[in-house]
PDB file of C-alpha atoms and ligand atoms in Angstrom:
ATOM      1  CA  MET A   1       2.098  -1.005  19.000  1.00  0.00           C
ATOM      2  CA  LEU A   2       4.103  -0.747  15.802  1.00  0.00           C
ATOM      3  CA  ASN A   3       1.938   0.621  12.986  1.00  0.00           C
ATOM      4  CA  ILE A   4       3.790   1.184   9.727  1.00  0.00           C
ATOM      5  CA  VAL A   5       2.580   2.679   6.472  1.00  0.00           C
ATOM      6  CA  LEU A   6       4.623   1.303   3.564  1.00  0.00           C
ATOM      7  CA  PHE A   7       4.367   3.800   0.731  1.00  0.00           C
ATOM      8  CA  GLY A   8       5.352   4.039  -2.921  1.00  0.00           C
ATOM      9  CA  PRO A   9       4.058   3.991  -6.493  1.00  0.00           C
ATOM     10  CA  PRO A  10       2.514   0.885  -8.114  1.00  0.00           C
ATOM     11  CA  GLY A  11       5.161  -1.812  -8.431  1.00  0.00           C
ATOM     12  CA  ALA A  12       7.547  -0.198  -5.929  1.00  0.00           C
ATOM     13  CA  GLY A  13       7.715  -3.468  -3.996  1.00  0.00           C
ATOM     14  CA  LYS A  14       5.246  -2.696  -1.201  1.00  0.00           C
ATOM     15  CA  GLY A  15       3.659  -6.152  -1.339  1.00  0.00           C
ATOM     16  CA  THR A  16       7.040  -7.893  -1.635  1.00  0.00           C
ATOM     17  CA  GLN A  17       8.577  -6.069   1.337  1.00  0.00           C
ATOM     18  CA  SER A  18       5.407  -6.127   3.483  1.00  0.00           C
ATOM     19  CA  ALA A  19       5.501  -9.924   3.522  1.00  0.00           C
ATOM     20  CA  LYS A  20       9.032  -9.834   4.968  1.00  0.00           C
ATOM     21  CA  ILE A  21       8.307  -7.022   7.456  1.00  0.00           C
ATOM     22  CA  LYS A  22       5.210  -8.857   8.680  1.00  0.00           C
ATOM     23  CA  GLU A  23       7.316 -11.941   9.502  1.00  0.00           C
ATOM     24  CA  LYS A  24      10.123 -10.069  11.242  1.00  0.00           C
ATOM     25  CA  TYR A  25       7.958  -7.848  13.447  1.00  0.00           C
ATOM     26  CA  GLN A  26       4.937 -10.184  13.803  1.00  0.00           C
ATOM     27  CA  LEU A  27       2.521  -7.623  12.400  1.00  0.00           C
ATOM     28  CA  ILE A  28      -0.799  -8.011  10.641  1.00  0.00           C
ATOM     29  CA  HIS A  29      -0.395  -7.194   6.941  1.00  0.00           C
ATOM     30  CA  LEU A  30      -3.271  -5.169   5.524  1.00  0.00           C
ATOM     31  CA  SER A  31      -3.059  -4.688   1.755  1.00  0.00           C
ATOM     32  CA  THR A  32      -6.090  -2.885   0.357  1.00  0.00           C
ATOM     33  CA  GLY A  33      -5.178  -4.239  -3.103  1.00  0.00           C
ATOM     34  CA  ASP A  34      -5.294  -7.829  -1.771  1.00  0.00           C
ATOM     35  CA  LEU A  35      -8.512  -7.164   0.163  1.00  0.00           C
ATOM     36  CA  LEU A  36     -10.162  -5.769  -2.967  1.00  0.00           C
ATOM     37  CA  ARG A  37      -8.942  -8.681  -5.115  1.00  0.00           C
ATOM     38  CA  SER A  38     -10.418 -11.089  -2.584  1.00  0.00           C
ATOM     39  CA  GLU A  39     -13.791  -9.273  -2.786  1.00  0.00           C
ATOM     40  CA  ILE A  40     -13.593  -9.630  -6.586  1.00  0.00           C
ATOM     41  CA  ALA A  41     -12.787 -13.358  -6.291  1.00  0.00           C
ATOM     42  CA  ASP A  42     -15.791 -13.797  -3.953  1.00  0.00           C
ATOM     43  CA  GLY A  43     -18.036 -11.990  -6.454  1.00  0.00           C
ATOM     44  CA  THR A  44     -19.382  -9.535  -3.853  1.00  0.00           C
ATOM     45  CA  GLU A  45     -21.163  -6.310  -4.801  1.00  0.00           C
ATOM     46  CA  LEU A  46     -18.190  -4.332  -3.468  1.00  0.00           C
ATOM     47  CA  GLY A  47     -15.891  -6.484  -5.632  1.00  0.00           C
ATOM     48  CA  LEU A  48     -17.964  -5.790  -8.745  1.00  0.00           C
ATOM     49  CA  THR A  49     -17.735  -2.015  -8.209  1.00  0.00           C
ATOM     50  CA  ALA A  50     -13.999  -2.203  -7.478  1.00  0.00           C
ATOM     51  CA  LYS A  51     -13.147  -4.468 -10.432  1.00  0.00           C
ATOM     52  CA  LYS A  52     -14.143  -1.979 -13.104  1.00  0.00           C
ATOM     53  CA  LEU A  53     -12.052   0.806 -11.556  1.00  0.00           C
ATOM     54  CA  MET A  54      -9.060  -1.419 -10.773  1.00  0.00           C
ATOM     55  CA  ASP A  55      -8.993  -2.865 -14.295  1.00  0.00           C
ATOM     56  CA  GLU A  56      -8.780   0.699 -15.605  1.00  0.00           C
ATOM     57  CA  GLY A  57      -5.958   1.529 -13.171  1.00  0.00           C
ATOM     58  CA  LYS A  58      -8.114   4.008 -11.214  1.00  0.00           C
ATOM     59  CA  LEU A  59      -8.463   4.297  -7.448  1.00  0.00           C
ATOM     60  CA  VAL A  60     -11.614   2.888  -5.838  1.00  0.00           C
ATOM     61  CA  PRO A  61     -13.699   5.296  -3.679  1.00  0.00           C
ATOM     62  CA  ASP A  62     -12.229   6.282  -0.303  1.00  0.00           C
ATOM     63  CA  GLU A  63     -15.251   5.067   1.711  1.00  0.00           C
ATOM     64  CA  VAL A  64     -14.870   1.545   0.305  1.00  0.00           C
ATOM     65  CA  VAL A  65     -11.242   1.073   1.384  1.00  0.00           C
ATOM     66  CA  ILE A  66     -11.704   2.935   4.689  1.00  0.00           C
ATOM     67  CA  GLY A  67     -14.603   0.595   5.555  1.00  0.00           C
ATOM     68  CA  MET A  68     -12.483  -2.472   4.794  1.00  0.00           C
ATOM     69  CA  ILE A  69      -9.615  -1.241   6.997  1.00  0.00           C
ATOM     70  CA  ASP A  70     -12.006  -0.294   9.824  1.00  0.00           C
ATOM     71  CA  HIS A  71     -13.387  -3.847   9.772  1.00  0.00           C
ATOM     72  CA  LYS A  72      -9.898  -5.438   9.801  1.00  0.00           C
ATOM     73  CA  LEU A  73      -8.797  -3.290  12.772  1.00  0.00           C
ATOM     74  CA  LYS A  74     -11.929  -4.298  14.701  1.00  0.00           C
ATOM     75  CA  VAL A  75     -11.443  -8.041  14.112  1.00  0.00           C
ATOM     76  CA  ASN A  76      -7.781  -7.916  15.234  1.00  0.00           C
ATOM     77  CA  PRO A  77      -7.948  -6.242  18.673  1.00  0.00           C
ATOM     78  CA  ASP A  78      -4.934  -8.120  20.059  1.00  0.00           C
ATOM     79  CA  ALA A  79      -2.483  -7.414  17.225  1.00  0.00           C
ATOM     80  CA  ASN A  80       1.142  -6.377  17.931  1.00  0.00           C
ATOM     81  CA  GLY A  81       0.661  -3.831  15.205  1.00  0.00           C
ATOM     82  CA  PHE A  82      -0.146  -3.451  11.528  1.00  0.00           C
ATOM     83  CA  ILE A  83       1.656  -2.920   8.261  1.00  0.00           C
ATOM     84  CA  PHE A  84      -0.512  -0.890   5.904  1.00  0.00           C
ATOM     85  CA  ASP A  85       0.361  -1.678   2.276  1.00  0.00           C
ATOM     86  CA  GLY A  86      -1.218   0.458  -0.448  1.00  0.00           C
ATOM     87  CA  PHE A  87      -3.238   2.420   2.133  1.00  0.00           C
ATOM     88  CA  PRO A  88      -3.658   5.363   2.640  1.00  0.00           C
ATOM     89  CA  ARG A  89      -3.609   6.430  -1.022  1.00  0.00           C
ATOM     90  CA  THR A  90      -5.361   9.806  -0.581  1.00  0.00           C
ATOM     91  CA  VAL A  91      -5.222  12.504   2.090  1.00  0.00           C
ATOM     92  CA  ALA A  92      -8.848  11.671   3.038  1.00  0.00           C
ATOM     93  CA  GLN A  93      -7.764   8.056   3.665  1.00  0.00           C
ATOM     94  CA  ALA A  94      -4.795   9.259   5.768  1.00  0.00           C
ATOM     95  CA  GLU A  95      -7.093  11.432   7.904  1.00  0.00           C
ATOM     96  CA  ALA A  96      -9.536   8.543   8.333  1.00  0.00           C
ATOM     97  CA  LEU A  97      -6.707   6.207   9.316  1.00  0.00           C
ATOM     98  CA  ASP A  98      -5.544   8.611  12.040  1.00  0.00           C
ATOM     99  CA  LYS A  99      -9.109   8.679  13.413  1.00  0.00           C
ATOM    100  CA  LEU A 100      -9.382   4.881  13.357  1.00  0.00           C
ATOM    101  CA  MET A 101      -6.023   4.568  15.120  1.00  0.00           C
ATOM    102  CA  GLU A 102      -7.166   7.030  17.784  1.00  0.00           C
ATOM    103  CA  GLU A 103     -10.414   5.088  18.314  1.00  0.00           C
ATOM    104  CA  ASN A 104      -8.241   2.034  18.938  1.00  0.00           C
ATOM    105  CA  SER A 105      -6.014   4.022  21.378  1.00  0.00           C
ATOM    106  CA  THR A 106      -2.973   3.785  19.123  1.00  0.00           C
ATOM    107  CA  ALA A 107      -1.241   5.813  16.372  1.00  0.00           C
ATOM    108  CA  ILE A 108       0.751   5.471  13.168  1.00  0.00           C
ATOM    109  CA  SER A 109       4.434   5.001  14.086  1.00  0.00           C
ATOM    110  CA  GLY A 110       5.718   6.170  10.715  1.00  0.00           C
ATOM    111  CA  MET A 111       5.493   6.085   6.925  1.00  0.00           C
ATOM    112  CA  ILE A 112       8.352   4.595   4.927  1.00  0.00           C
ATOM    113  CA  ALA A 113       8.444   5.271   1.190  1.00  0.00           C
ATOM    114  CA  LEU A 114      10.110   3.098  -1.463  1.00  0.00           C
ATOM    115  CA  GLU A 115      11.626   5.344  -4.144  1.00  0.00           C
ATOM    116  CA  VAL A 116      11.618   3.767  -7.642  1.00  0.00           C
ATOM    117  CA  SER A 117      11.856   5.375 -11.108  1.00  0.00           C
ATOM    118  CA  GLU A 118       8.894   5.208 -13.530  1.00  0.00           C
ATOM    119  CA  GLU A 119      10.928   3.224 -16.050  1.00  0.00           C
ATOM    120  CA  GLU A 120      11.734   0.527 -13.472  1.00  0.00           C
ATOM    121  CA  LEU A 121       8.098   0.429 -12.259  1.00  0.00           C
ATOM    122  CA  THR A 122       6.733  -0.091 -15.756  1.00  0.00           C
ATOM    123  CA  GLY A 123       9.229  -2.888 -16.446  1.00  0.00           C
ATOM    124  CA  ARG A 124       8.392  -4.690 -13.179  1.00  0.00           C
ATOM    125  CA  LEU A 125       4.624  -4.485 -13.653  1.00  0.00           C
ATOM    126  CA  LEU A 126       4.717  -5.669 -17.277  1.00  0.00           C
ATOM    127  CA  LYS A 127       6.907  -8.585 -16.165  1.00  0.00           C
ATOM    128  CA  ARG A 128       4.475  -9.468 -13.372  1.00  0.00           C
ATOM    129  CA  GLY A 129       1.628  -9.197 -15.911  1.00  0.00           C
ATOM    130  CA  GLU A 130       3.106 -12.128 -17.849  1.00  0.00           C
ATOM    131  CA  THR A 131       2.235 -14.469 -14.963  1.00  0.00           C
ATOM    132  CA  SER A 132      -0.090 -12.686 -12.486  1.00  0.00           C
ATOM    133  CA  GLY A 133      -3.217 -12.665 -14.641  1.00  0.00           C
ATOM    134  CA  ARG A 134      -3.872  -9.172 -13.244  1.00  0.00           C
ATOM    135  CA  PRO A 135      -5.596  -7.099 -15.963  1.00  0.00           C
ATOM    136  CA  ASP A 136      -4.060  -3.908 -14.522  1.00  0.00           C
ATOM    137  CA  ASP A 137      -0.520  -5.249 -15.121  1.00  0.00           C
ATOM    138  CA  GLN A 138      -0.952  -6.226 -18.742  1.00  0.00           C
ATOM    139  CA  ASN A 139      -0.974  -3.032 -20.710  1.00  0.00           C
ATOM    140  CA  VAL A 140       1.329   0.001 -20.747  1.00  0.00           C
ATOM    141  CA  ASP A 141      -1.584   2.471 -20.896  1.00  0.00           C
ATOM    142  CA  LYS A 142      -3.188   1.001 -17.756  1.00  0.00           C
ATOM    143  CA  ILE A 143       0.143   1.112 -15.966  1.00  0.00           C
ATOM    144  CA  LYS A 144       0.554   4.758 -17.015  1.00  0.00           C
ATOM    145  CA  THR A 145      -2.943   5.506 -15.622  1.00  0.00           C
ATOM    146  CA  ARG A 146      -1.947   3.930 -12.283  1.00  0.00           C
ATOM    147  CA  ILE A 147       1.270   5.942 -12.119  1.00  0.00           C
ATOM    148  CA  HIS A 148      -0.705   9.083 -13.017  1.00  0.00           C
ATOM    149  CA  GLU A 149      -3.283   8.338 -10.258  1.00  0.00           C
ATOM    150  CA  TYR A 150      -0.344   7.952  -7.866  1.00  0.00           C
ATOM    151  CA  GLU A 151       1.256  11.244  -8.895  1.00  0.00           C
ATOM    152  CA  SER A 152      -1.991  13.239  -8.852  1.00  0.00           C
ATOM    153  CA  LYS A 153      -3.724  11.805  -5.761  1.00  0.00           C
ATOM    154  CA  THR A 154      -1.310   9.712  -3.712  1.00  0.00           C
ATOM    155  CA  ALA A 155       2.138  11.373  -3.766  1.00  0.00           C
ATOM    156  CA  VAL A 156       0.803  14.247  -1.586  1.00  0.00           C
ATOM    157  CA  VAL A 157       0.026  11.775   1.210  1.00  0.00           C
ATOM    158  CA  ALA A 158       3.787  11.850   1.972  1.00  0.00           C
ATOM    159  CA  ASN A 159       3.416  15.531   2.948  1.00  0.00           C
ATOM    160  CA  TYR A 160       0.712  14.577   5.438  1.00  0.00           C
ATOM    161  CA  TYR A 161       3.198  12.363   7.305  1.00  0.00           C
ATOM    162  CA  LYS A 162       6.115  14.790   6.777  1.00  0.00           C
ATOM    163  CA  SER A 163       4.072  17.447   8.590  1.00  0.00           C
ATOM    164  CA  GLN A 164       3.745  15.027  11.528  1.00  0.00           C
ATOM    165  CA  ASP A 165       7.494  14.274  11.378  1.00  0.00           C
ATOM    166  CA  LYS A 166       6.740  10.627  10.603  1.00  0.00           C
ATOM    167  CA  PHE A 167       8.209  10.252   7.088  1.00  0.00           C
ATOM    168  CA  LYS A 168      11.293   8.353   5.906  1.00  0.00           C
ATOM    169  CA  SER A 169      12.279   7.069   2.472  1.00  0.00           C
ATOM    170  CA  VAL A 170      14.604   4.381   1.141  1.00  0.00           C
ATOM    171  CA  ASN A 171      15.867   3.541  -2.337  1.00  0.00           C
ATOM    172  CA  GLY A 172      13.595   0.757  -3.674  1.00  0.00           C
ATOM    173  CA  ILE A 173      15.876  -0.289  -6.565  1.00  0.00           C
ATOM    174  CA  GLY A 174      18.257  -3.194  -6.166  1.00  0.00           C
ATOM    175  CA  ASP A 175      18.389  -6.532  -4.384  1.00  0.00           C
ATOM    176  CA  ILE A 176      15.209  -7.397  -2.399  1.00  0.00           C
ATOM    177  CA  GLU A 177      17.242  -8.411   0.715  1.00  0.00           C
ATOM    178  CA  ASP A 178      19.306  -5.191   0.615  1.00  0.00           C
ATOM    179  CA  ILE A 179      16.131  -3.109   0.399  1.00  0.00           C
ATOM    180  CA  PHE A 180      14.649  -5.105   3.297  1.00  0.00           C
ATOM    181  CA  ASN A 181      17.754  -4.362   5.416  1.00  0.00           C
ATOM    182  CA  LYS A 182      17.394  -0.653   4.725  1.00  0.00           C
ATOM    183  CA  LEU A 183      13.709  -0.814   5.660  1.00  0.00           C
ATOM    184  CA  THR A 184      14.374  -2.596   8.951  1.00  0.00           C
ATOM    185  CA  LYS A 185      16.966   0.050   9.872  1.00  0.00           C
ATOM    186  CA  ALA A 186      14.370   2.739   9.176  1.00  0.00           C
ATOM    187  CA  ILE A 187      11.706   0.869  11.192  1.00  0.00           C
ATOM    188  CA  ASP A 188      14.031   0.252  14.135  1.00  0.00           C
ATOM    189  CA  ALA A 189      14.773   3.981  14.244  1.00  0.00           C
ATOM    190  CA  LEU A 190      11.067   4.964  14.439  1.00  0.00           C
TER     191      LEU A 190
HETATM  192  P1  B4P B 201      -2.002  -2.781  -5.169  1.00  0.00           P
HETATM  193  O1  B4P B 201      -2.435  -4.158  -4.988  1.00  0.00           O
HETATM  194  O2  B4P B 201      -1.681  -1.980  -3.949  1.00  0.00           O
HETATM  195  O3  B4P B 201      -0.757  -2.987  -6.118  1.00  0.00           O
HETATM  196  P2  B4P B 201       0.531  -2.344  -6.633  1.00  0.00           P
HETATM  197  O4  B4P B 201       0.601  -0.894  -6.239  1.00  0.00           O
HETATM  198  O5  B4P B 201       0.513  -2.703  -8.052  1.00  0.00           O
HETATM  199  O6  B4P B 201       1.785  -3.150  -6.104  1.00  0.00           O
HETATM  200  P3  B4P B 201       3.023  -3.163  -5.095  1.00  0.00           P
HETATM  201  O7  B4P B 201       3.740  -1.857  -4.916  1.00  0.00           O
HETATM  202  O8  B4P B 201       2.545  -3.846  -3.872  1.00  0.00           O
HETATM  203  O9  B4P B 201       4.052  -4.043  -5.903  1.00  0.00           O
HETATM  204  P4  B4P B 201       4.751  -5.446  -5.635  1.00  0.00           P
HETATM  205  O10 B4P B 201       5.466  -5.543  -4.349  1.00  0.00           O
HETATM  206  O11 B4P B 201       3.736  -6.483  -5.886  1.00  0.00           O
HETATM  207  O12 B4P B 201      -3.089  -1.918  -5.978  1.00  0.00           O
HETATM  208  C1  B4P B 201      -3.831  -2.388  -7.074  1.00  0.00           C
HETATM  209  C2  B4P B 201      -5.074  -1.499  -7.351  1.00  0.00           C
HETATM  210  O13 B4P B 201      -6.028  -1.612  -6.249  1.00  0.00           O
HETATM  211  C3  B4P B 201      -4.870   0.015  -7.480  1.00  0.00           C
HETATM  212  O14 B4P B 201      -4.466   0.388  -8.775  1.00  0.00           O
HETATM  213  C4  B4P B 201      -6.288   0.543  -7.100  1.00  0.00           C
HETATM  214  O15 B4P B 201      -7.182   0.417  -8.178  1.00  0.00           O
HETATM  215  C5  B4P B 201      -6.749  -0.395  -6.021  1.00  0.00           C
HETATM  216  N1  B4P B 201      -6.466   0.084  -4.651  1.00  0.00           N
HETATM  217  C6  B4P B 201      -5.654  -0.554  -3.748  1.00  0.00           C
HETATM  218  N2  B4P B 201      -5.587   0.154  -2.600  1.00  0.00           N
HETATM  219  C7  B4P B 201      -6.361   1.275  -2.769  1.00  0.00           C
HETATM  220  C8  B4P B 201      -6.659   2.399  -1.941  1.00  0.00           C
HETATM  221  N3  B4P B 201      -6.161   2.523  -0.707  1.00  0.00           N
HETATM  222  N4  B4P B 201      -7.490   3.367  -2.435  1.00  0.00           N
HETATM  223  C9  B4P B 201      -8.017   3.252  -3.648  1.00  0.00           C
HETATM  224  N5  B4P B 201      -7.755   2.213  -4.502  1.00  0.00           N
HETATM  225  C10 B4P B 201      -6.942   1.230  -4.072  1.00  0.00           C
HETATM  226  O16 B4P B 201       5.866  -5.448  -6.753  1.00  0.00           O
HETATM  227  C11 B4P B 201       5.579  -5.379  -8.127  1.00  0.00           C
HETATM  228  C12 B4P B 201       6.487  -6.314  -8.908  1.00  0.00           C
HETATM  229  O17 B4P B 201       7.861  -5.956  -8.752  1.00  0.00           O
HETATM  230  C13 B4P B 201       6.384  -7.760  -8.456  1.00  0.00           C
HETATM  231  O18 B4P B 201       6.326  -8.581  -9.590  1.00  0.00           O
HETATM  232  C14 B4P B 201       7.670  -8.012  -7.668  1.00  0.00           C
HETATM  233  O19 B4P B 201       8.121  -9.340  -7.794  1.00  0.00           O
HETATM  234  C15 B4P B 201       8.640  -7.063  -8.345  1.00  0.00           C
HETATM  235  N6  B4P B 201       9.662  -6.551  -7.420  1.00  0.00           N
HETATM  236  C16 B4P B 201       9.475  -6.184  -6.121  1.00  0.00           C
HETATM  237  N7  B4P B 201      10.638  -5.735  -5.593  1.00  0.00           N
HETATM  238  C17 B4P B 201      11.587  -5.794  -6.606  1.00  0.00           C
HETATM  239  C18 B4P B 201      12.967  -5.464  -6.693  1.00  0.00           C
HETATM  240  N8  B4P B 201      13.647  -4.975  -5.654  1.00  0.00           N
HETATM  241  N9  B4P B 201      13.598  -5.653  -7.883  1.00  0.00           N
HETATM  242  C19 B4P B 201      12.934  -6.157  -8.953  1.00  0.00           C
HETATM  243  N10 B4P B 201      11.607  -6.495  -8.925  1.00  0.00           N
HETATM  244  C20 B4P B 201      10.943  -6.317  -7.763  1.00  0.00           C
END
């Protein structure tokens, strides 16, 4: 099984590139951001809790996202593999993911990080905010909070995979196709 963690700060292009990777390698795409937004759209209790935090640019509690991923792994027992987009975002989530993989007799193949400067991230997210309707994309302070959450809680997750010798990074600035080509080279070398 090919199980990839696509990593990077908010707006790095994880969602954009995951869609292309999913097609090429026939993987199931699991984006915790998308799963949470769908809970919000359905008006579930989980969605209501998540909405307040997401609108402020803060992370939702670990147990919420871990539970969602656990469920998605269970309902896809015959998958070729998974691309995890926006998950894990904390070391506790990374540890839980390893356990879930083990329970399913598989493992994470590798983490690939998209490297993008803060200036570029802010510009991309504000631009997306003009059309996405996402409250977390529409204000510089909220974007700064998200980048701060990333730096304080998420960036260290890279070390978790580095210590397992499963970490690679690619430059996430430039043409979307060129970045995709670099990612596929990194995936093929896993
Ligand atoms: P996410 O939905 O994961 O969103 P993201 O980090 O903003 O976006 P991504 O990196 O996927 O960017 P995209 O490709 O769309 O998270 C939203 C919120 O959900 C979090 O803040 C948190 O509250 C919560 N959450 C999610 N997962 C969680 C977890 N595990 N634990 C706790 N909380 C969690 O790209 C952004 C923009 O850039 C797009 O408009 C795109 O068109 C553009 N773009 C992409 N590539 C480009 C390129 N090469 N050049 C120019 N523009 C590009």
